[in-house]
Structures are given as C-alpha cells and as structure tokens.
Amino acid sequence: MKRKEAKAKKEVVIPKKGLFNLSRPEGAHKRRKYLGRGSSSGHGKTSTRGSKGQTSRAGRHFYLGFEGGQSPLVRKMPKRGFVNIFKKEFQIVSLSSIAKIKESLINPELLKAKGLIKNKEKLVKVLGDADLKAAVTIQAHAFSKQAADKIKKAGGKPEILTINVIS
C-alpha cells in the first residue's frame, strides 16, 4: 500500500535547459580526415587523389563542369534559338479584375495597391476578357485591341503611358 502511494506522489522532474548544459546533436561534428600520414592511416601515399595528372597536384583550380581536360558537355552542345535583349516583359491585368475596382481612374499605383500587379515600376498590359459596365479611365503601358475597344464602348478612355528608356 505504501509503495503505491509513493509512486503516485513521485513527480516527473524535467531538467532545465540552458547554455550551461547544451550538447550538440548526434552527427553534427564530423572528424577530420587526416591525409598523407603514411600507409597505415589508410590515406597515405596519394592522399585519396588517385595517381598522377592535373587533379593530383597542389594548387589545382577548376571551373564548374570541368571534365579533366576532356571537352566539357556544355561546349559540346550546340547553341539553339535566339534571345531578344530588347524584349519587353509586361505584367498582365485583365478587364474582369479591373471591373471589380470601383474607381474612375485606374493606374499602375492603384493596381499595385489592390494586388493585381507586383511592381508598379514595370510595364503593365491590359487584356480584354470581359465587358466593362462603368466608364473608367485606365492608364497602362499597353492595351490589347479588344481591351481598348471594350473600354471605349463602356464610355471610358484607355491612356497609354510612355516607356521611359534611359540610354
């Protein structure tokens, strides 16, 4: 009877954690591999570098994709296609999302505030996927032909913002 009471009264004590009793996790500290310390070490003679050649020497420096002097795969592959350095990347906004905004003037700053575009400094293009019911003035860098027609049809005005090119 006394034993059961003693077990019931026994409380579980959780040790305090602090900087004084921290220990590193298992496997966090790996022992250093000692090289070139004789044949009995298991890493003697060539010190795990194989034998002879550029890769076995000190001071070796290679670029990413180095294949031991063989012509690298990157240089074997032919160049394909064309990359236009003057390409304009537009942020796309649809008329259906613009129709939900109850403002008379819609510009990139407002679109950014509403979360329809990510960056107000980048180019914005409006696409016409829905009809507008209210007459609104929309300022953007580009409009699809269909979007411009639908804005004009609703009594609004599509205004094209100029692209500032620094040269």
PDB file of C-alpha atoms in Angstrom:
ATOM      1  CA  MET A   1       0.000   0.000   0.000  1.00  0.00           C
ATOM      2  CA  LYS A   2       2.786   2.407   0.901  1.00  0.00           C
ATOM      3  CA  ARG A   3       4.639   1.686  -2.345  1.00  0.00           C
ATOM      4  CA  LYS A   4       1.641   2.675  -4.480  1.00  0.00           C
ATOM      5  CA  GLU A   5       1.268   5.929  -2.576  1.00  0.00           C
ATOM      6  CA  ALA A   6       4.970   6.684  -3.012  1.00  0.00           C
ATOM      7  CA  LYS A   7       4.746   6.076  -6.779  1.00  0.00           C
ATOM      8  CA  ALA A   8       1.673   8.297  -7.078  1.00  0.00           C
ATOM      9  CA  LYS A   9       3.395  11.163  -5.207  1.00  0.00           C
ATOM     10  CA  LYS A  10       6.563  10.914  -7.328  1.00  0.00           C
ATOM     11  CA  GLU A  11       6.677  13.874  -9.743  1.00  0.00           C
ATOM     12  CA  VAL A  12       8.428  13.917 -13.076  1.00  0.00           C
ATOM     13  CA  VAL A  13      11.293  16.431 -12.966  1.00  0.00           C
ATOM     14  CA  ILE A  14      12.244  17.947 -16.310  1.00  0.00           C
ATOM     15  CA  PRO A  15      15.853  19.185 -16.278  1.00  0.00           C
ATOM     16  CA  LYS A  16      16.437  22.857 -17.054  1.00  0.00           C
ATOM     17  CA  LYS A  17      17.777  23.692 -20.492  1.00  0.00           C
ATOM     18  CA  GLY A  18      20.276  26.468 -20.795  1.00  0.00           C
ATOM     19  CA  LEU A  19      23.603  27.395 -22.305  1.00  0.00           C
ATOM     20  CA  PHE A  20      25.322  25.582 -19.431  1.00  0.00           C
ATOM     21  CA  ASN A  21      24.030  22.129 -20.374  1.00  0.00           C
ATOM     22  CA  LEU A  22      23.555  22.247 -24.157  1.00  0.00           C
ATOM     23  CA  SER A  23      25.068  19.449 -26.207  1.00  0.00           C
ATOM     24  CA  ARG A  24      25.458  19.212 -29.949  1.00  0.00           C
ATOM     25  CA  PRO A  25      23.166  16.795 -31.815  1.00  0.00           C
ATOM     26  CA  GLU A  26      24.399  13.341 -32.785  1.00  0.00           C
ATOM     27  CA  GLY A  27      26.457  13.500 -36.005  1.00  0.00           C
ATOM     28  CA  ALA A  28      26.797  17.291 -36.019  1.00  0.00           C
ATOM     29  CA  HIS A  29      30.583  17.197 -35.653  1.00  0.00           C
ATOM     30  CA  LYS A  30      32.415  15.030 -38.163  1.00  0.00           C
ATOM     31  CA  ARG A  31      36.029  14.071 -37.522  1.00  0.00           C
ATOM     32  CA  ARG A  32      38.604  15.496 -39.904  1.00  0.00           C
ATOM     33  CA  LYS A  33      40.116  13.125 -42.481  1.00  0.00           C
ATOM     34  CA  TYR A  34      43.877  13.216 -41.995  1.00  0.00           C
ATOM     35  CA  LEU A  35      45.705  12.845 -45.308  1.00  0.00           C
ATOM     36  CA  GLY A  36      49.268  11.942 -46.203  1.00  0.00           C
ATOM     37  CA  ARG A  37      50.268  10.477 -42.831  1.00  0.00           C
ATOM     38  CA  GLY A  38      51.689   7.157 -44.020  1.00  0.00           C
ATOM     39  CA  SER A  39      50.245   3.964 -45.414  1.00  0.00           C
ATOM     40  CA  SER A  40      48.905   2.747 -42.057  1.00  0.00           C
ATOM     41  CA  SER A  41      46.491   5.694 -41.849  1.00  0.00           C
ATOM     42  CA  GLY A  42      44.594   4.431 -44.898  1.00  0.00           C
ATOM     43  CA  HIS A  43      45.021   7.820 -46.577  1.00  0.00           C
ATOM     44  CA  GLY A  44      48.758   7.833 -47.246  1.00  0.00           C
ATOM     45  CA  LYS A  45      50.836   7.881 -50.446  1.00  0.00           C
ATOM     46  CA  THR A  46      48.479   9.596 -52.925  1.00  0.00           C
ATOM     47  CA  SER A  47      46.227  11.037 -50.188  1.00  0.00           C
ATOM     48  CA  THR A  48      42.922   9.947 -51.806  1.00  0.00           C
ATOM     49  CA  ARG A  49      43.735  11.866 -55.016  1.00  0.00           C
ATOM     50  CA  GLY A  50      44.317   8.930 -57.336  1.00  0.00           C
ATOM     51  CA  SER A  51      47.539   8.886 -59.312  1.00  0.00           C
ATOM     52  CA  LYS A  52      49.303  11.463 -61.481  1.00  0.00           C
ATOM     53  CA  GLY A  53      47.827  14.247 -63.562  1.00  0.00           C
ATOM     54  CA  GLN A  54      46.357  17.671 -63.004  1.00  0.00           C
ATOM     55  CA  THR A  55      43.849  16.571 -60.357  1.00  0.00           C
ATOM     56  CA  SER A  56      46.551  15.104 -58.112  1.00  0.00           C
ATOM     57  CA  ARG A  57      48.640  18.294 -57.953  1.00  0.00           C
ATOM     58  CA  ALA A  58      48.518  21.063 -55.364  1.00  0.00           C
ATOM     59  CA  GLY A  59      47.010  24.394 -56.364  1.00  0.00           C
ATOM     60  CA  ARG A  60      44.579  22.844 -58.805  1.00  0.00           C
ATOM     61  CA  HIS A  61      41.644  25.069 -59.706  1.00  0.00           C
ATOM     62  CA  PHE A  62      38.776  24.034 -61.932  1.00  0.00           C
ATOM     63  CA  TYR A  63      35.662  25.696 -63.242  1.00  0.00           C
ATOM     64  CA  LEU A  64      32.169  24.306 -62.832  1.00  0.00           C
ATOM     65  CA  GLY A  65      31.645  21.459 -65.273  1.00  0.00           C
ATOM     66  CA  PHE A  66      35.359  20.616 -65.603  1.00  0.00           C
ATOM     67  CA  GLU A  67      35.804  17.130 -67.051  1.00  0.00           C
ATOM     68  CA  GLY A  68      39.512  16.520 -66.613  1.00  0.00           C
ATOM     69  CA  GLY A  69      40.680  18.197 -69.817  1.00  0.00           C
ATOM     70  CA  GLN A  70      38.035  16.493 -71.981  1.00  0.00           C
ATOM     71  CA  SER A  71      35.855  18.931 -73.906  1.00  0.00           C
ATOM     72  CA  PRO A  72      33.006  19.706 -71.476  1.00  0.00           C
ATOM     73  CA  LEU A  73      29.415  18.787 -72.264  1.00  0.00           C
ATOM     74  CA  VAL A  74      28.395  22.455 -72.128  1.00  0.00           C
ATOM     75  CA  ARG A  75      30.750  23.245 -75.015  1.00  0.00           C
ATOM     76  CA  LYS A  76      29.744  20.139 -76.988  1.00  0.00           C
ATOM     77  CA  MET A  77      26.069  21.101 -77.035  1.00  0.00           C
ATOM     78  CA  PRO A  78      25.061  23.389 -79.921  1.00  0.00           C
ATOM     79  CA  LYS A  79      23.599  26.825 -79.262  1.00  0.00           C
ATOM     80  CA  ARG A  80      19.889  26.893 -80.062  1.00  0.00           C
ATOM     81  CA  GLY A  81      17.409  29.698 -80.576  1.00  0.00           C
ATOM     82  CA  PHE A  82      17.605  33.420 -80.155  1.00  0.00           C
ATOM     83  CA  VAL A  83      17.281  35.652 -77.104  1.00  0.00           C
ATOM     84  CA  ASN A  84      15.959  39.127 -77.802  1.00  0.00           C
ATOM     85  CA  ILE A  85      17.681  41.549 -75.421  1.00  0.00           C
ATOM     86  CA  PHE A  86      15.106  44.261 -76.238  1.00  0.00           C
ATOM     87  CA  LYS A  87      12.087  42.146 -75.250  1.00  0.00           C
ATOM     88  CA  LYS A  88       9.533  43.948 -73.084  1.00  0.00           C
ATOM     89  CA  GLU A  89       8.155  41.954 -70.153  1.00  0.00           C
ATOM     90  CA  PHE A  90       4.592  43.003 -69.328  1.00  0.00           C
ATOM     91  CA  GLN A  91       2.550  42.406 -66.190  1.00  0.00           C
ATOM     92  CA  ILE A  92      -0.840  41.217 -67.389  1.00  0.00           C
ATOM     93  CA  VAL A  93      -4.087  42.619 -65.979  1.00  0.00           C
ATOM     94  CA  SER A  94      -7.497  41.510 -67.244  1.00  0.00           C
ATOM     95  CA  LEU A  95     -10.579  43.694 -67.656  1.00  0.00           C
ATOM     96  CA  SER A  96     -12.562  41.300 -65.459  1.00  0.00           C
ATOM     97  CA  SER A  97     -10.295  42.110 -62.492  1.00  0.00           C
ATOM     98  CA  ILE A  98     -10.365  45.843 -63.314  1.00  0.00           C
ATOM     99  CA  ALA A  99     -14.193  45.762 -63.390  1.00  0.00           C
ATOM    100  CA  LYS A 100     -14.182  44.809 -59.684  1.00  0.00           C
ATOM    101  CA  ILE A 101     -12.368  48.043 -58.752  1.00  0.00           C
ATOM    102  CA  LYS A 102     -14.804  50.888 -58.015  1.00  0.00           C
ATOM    103  CA  GLU A 103     -12.578  53.798 -59.105  1.00  0.00           C
ATOM    104  CA  SER A 104     -12.857  56.235 -62.016  1.00  0.00           C
ATOM    105  CA  LEU A 105      -9.089  56.411 -62.664  1.00  0.00           C
ATOM    106  CA  ILE A 106      -7.076  53.206 -62.689  1.00  0.00           C
ATOM    107  CA  ASN A 107      -3.282  53.422 -62.901  1.00  0.00           C
ATOM    108  CA  PRO A 108      -0.321  51.160 -62.002  1.00  0.00           C
ATOM    109  CA  GLU A 109      -0.128  52.592 -58.445  1.00  0.00           C
ATOM    110  CA  LEU A 110      -3.769  51.607 -57.786  1.00  0.00           C
ATOM    111  CA  LEU A 111      -3.282  48.183 -59.387  1.00  0.00           C
ATOM    112  CA  LYS A 112      -0.284  47.603 -57.104  1.00  0.00           C
ATOM    113  CA  ALA A 113      -2.295  48.699 -54.056  1.00  0.00           C
ATOM    114  CA  LYS A 114      -5.100  46.279 -54.987  1.00  0.00           C
ATOM    115  CA  GLY A 115      -2.588  43.433 -55.500  1.00  0.00           C
ATOM    116  CA  LEU A 116      -3.217  42.927 -59.230  1.00  0.00           C
ATOM    117  CA  ILE A 117       0.424  43.576 -60.160  1.00  0.00           C
ATOM    118  CA  LYS A 118       3.660  43.012 -58.253  1.00  0.00           C
ATOM    119  CA  ASN A 119       5.670  46.078 -59.251  1.00  0.00           C
ATOM    120  CA  LYS A 120       4.292  49.476 -60.265  1.00  0.00           C
ATOM    121  CA  GLU A 121       7.588  50.372 -61.985  1.00  0.00           C
ATOM    122  CA  LYS A 122       7.348  47.527 -64.525  1.00  0.00           C
ATOM    123  CA  LEU A 123       5.263  47.579 -67.695  1.00  0.00           C
ATOM    124  CA  VAL A 124       1.517  46.849 -67.480  1.00  0.00           C
ATOM    125  CA  LYS A 125      -0.668  45.453 -70.268  1.00  0.00           C
ATOM    126  CA  VAL A 126      -4.463  45.245 -70.127  1.00  0.00           C
ATOM    127  CA  LEU A 127      -6.228  42.330 -71.821  1.00  0.00           C
ATOM    128  CA  GLY A 128      -9.925  42.377 -72.732  1.00  0.00           C
ATOM    129  CA  ASP A 129     -11.552  39.199 -71.457  1.00  0.00           C
ATOM    130  CA  ALA A 130     -14.740  40.763 -70.057  1.00  0.00           C
ATOM    131  CA  ASP A 131     -17.059  43.709 -70.679  1.00  0.00           C
ATOM    132  CA  LEU A 132     -16.941  46.852 -68.555  1.00  0.00           C
ATOM    133  CA  LYS A 133     -20.166  48.323 -67.202  1.00  0.00           C
ATOM    134  CA  ALA A 134     -18.795  51.626 -65.852  1.00  0.00           C
ATOM    135  CA  ALA A 135     -16.864  54.304 -67.710  1.00  0.00           C
ATOM    136  CA  VAL A 136     -13.294  54.299 -66.362  1.00  0.00           C
ATOM    137  CA  THR A 137     -10.017  55.828 -67.436  1.00  0.00           C
ATOM    138  CA  ILE A 138      -7.297  53.190 -67.442  1.00  0.00           C
ATOM    139  CA  GLN A 139      -3.629  54.119 -67.610  1.00  0.00           C
ATOM    140  CA  ALA A 140      -1.292  51.358 -68.739  1.00  0.00           C
ATOM    141  CA  HIS A 141       1.735  50.842 -70.981  1.00  0.00           C
ATOM    142  CA  ALA A 142      -0.147  48.667 -73.497  1.00  0.00           C
ATOM    143  CA  PHE A 143      -3.674  47.506 -74.319  1.00  0.00           C
ATOM    144  CA  SER A 144      -4.866  44.641 -76.447  1.00  0.00           C
ATOM    145  CA  LYS A 145      -7.074  45.799 -79.326  1.00  0.00           C
ATOM    146  CA  GLN A 146     -10.062  44.029 -77.788  1.00  0.00           C
ATOM    147  CA  ALA A 147      -9.474  45.667 -74.379  1.00  0.00           C
ATOM    148  CA  ALA A 148      -9.193  49.149 -75.870  1.00  0.00           C
ATOM    149  CA  ASP A 149     -12.440  48.641 -77.832  1.00  0.00           C
ATOM    150  CA  LYS A 150     -14.327  47.423 -74.740  1.00  0.00           C
ATOM    151  CA  ILE A 151     -13.104  50.358 -72.624  1.00  0.00           C
ATOM    152  CA  LYS A 152     -14.197  52.853 -75.314  1.00  0.00           C
ATOM    153  CA  LYS A 153     -17.534  51.039 -75.734  1.00  0.00           C
ATOM    154  CA  ALA A 154     -18.234  51.426 -71.984  1.00  0.00           C
ATOM    155  CA  GLY A 155     -17.535  55.175 -72.282  1.00  0.00           C
ATOM    156  CA  GLY A 156     -14.074  55.030 -70.738  1.00  0.00           C
ATOM    157  CA  LYS A 157     -10.674  56.039 -72.008  1.00  0.00           C
ATOM    158  CA  PRO A 158      -7.544  53.882 -72.437  1.00  0.00           C
ATOM    159  CA  GLU A 159      -4.458  56.042 -71.818  1.00  0.00           C
ATOM    160  CA  ILE A 160      -1.069  54.721 -72.891  1.00  0.00           C
ATOM    161  CA  LEU A 161       1.776  55.572 -70.515  1.00  0.00           C
ATOM    162  CA  THR A 162       5.107  56.330 -72.134  1.00  0.00           C
ATOM    163  CA  ILE A 163       8.001  53.949 -71.531  1.00  0.00           C
ATOM    164  CA  ASN A 164      10.989  55.803 -70.098  1.00  0.00           C
ATOM    165  CA  VAL A 165      14.063  54.391 -71.792  1.00  0.00           C
ATOM    166  CA  ILE A 166      17.396  55.509 -70.377  1.00  0.00           C
ATOM    167  CA  SER A 167      20.169  55.286 -72.950  1.00  0.00           C
TER     168      SER A 167
END
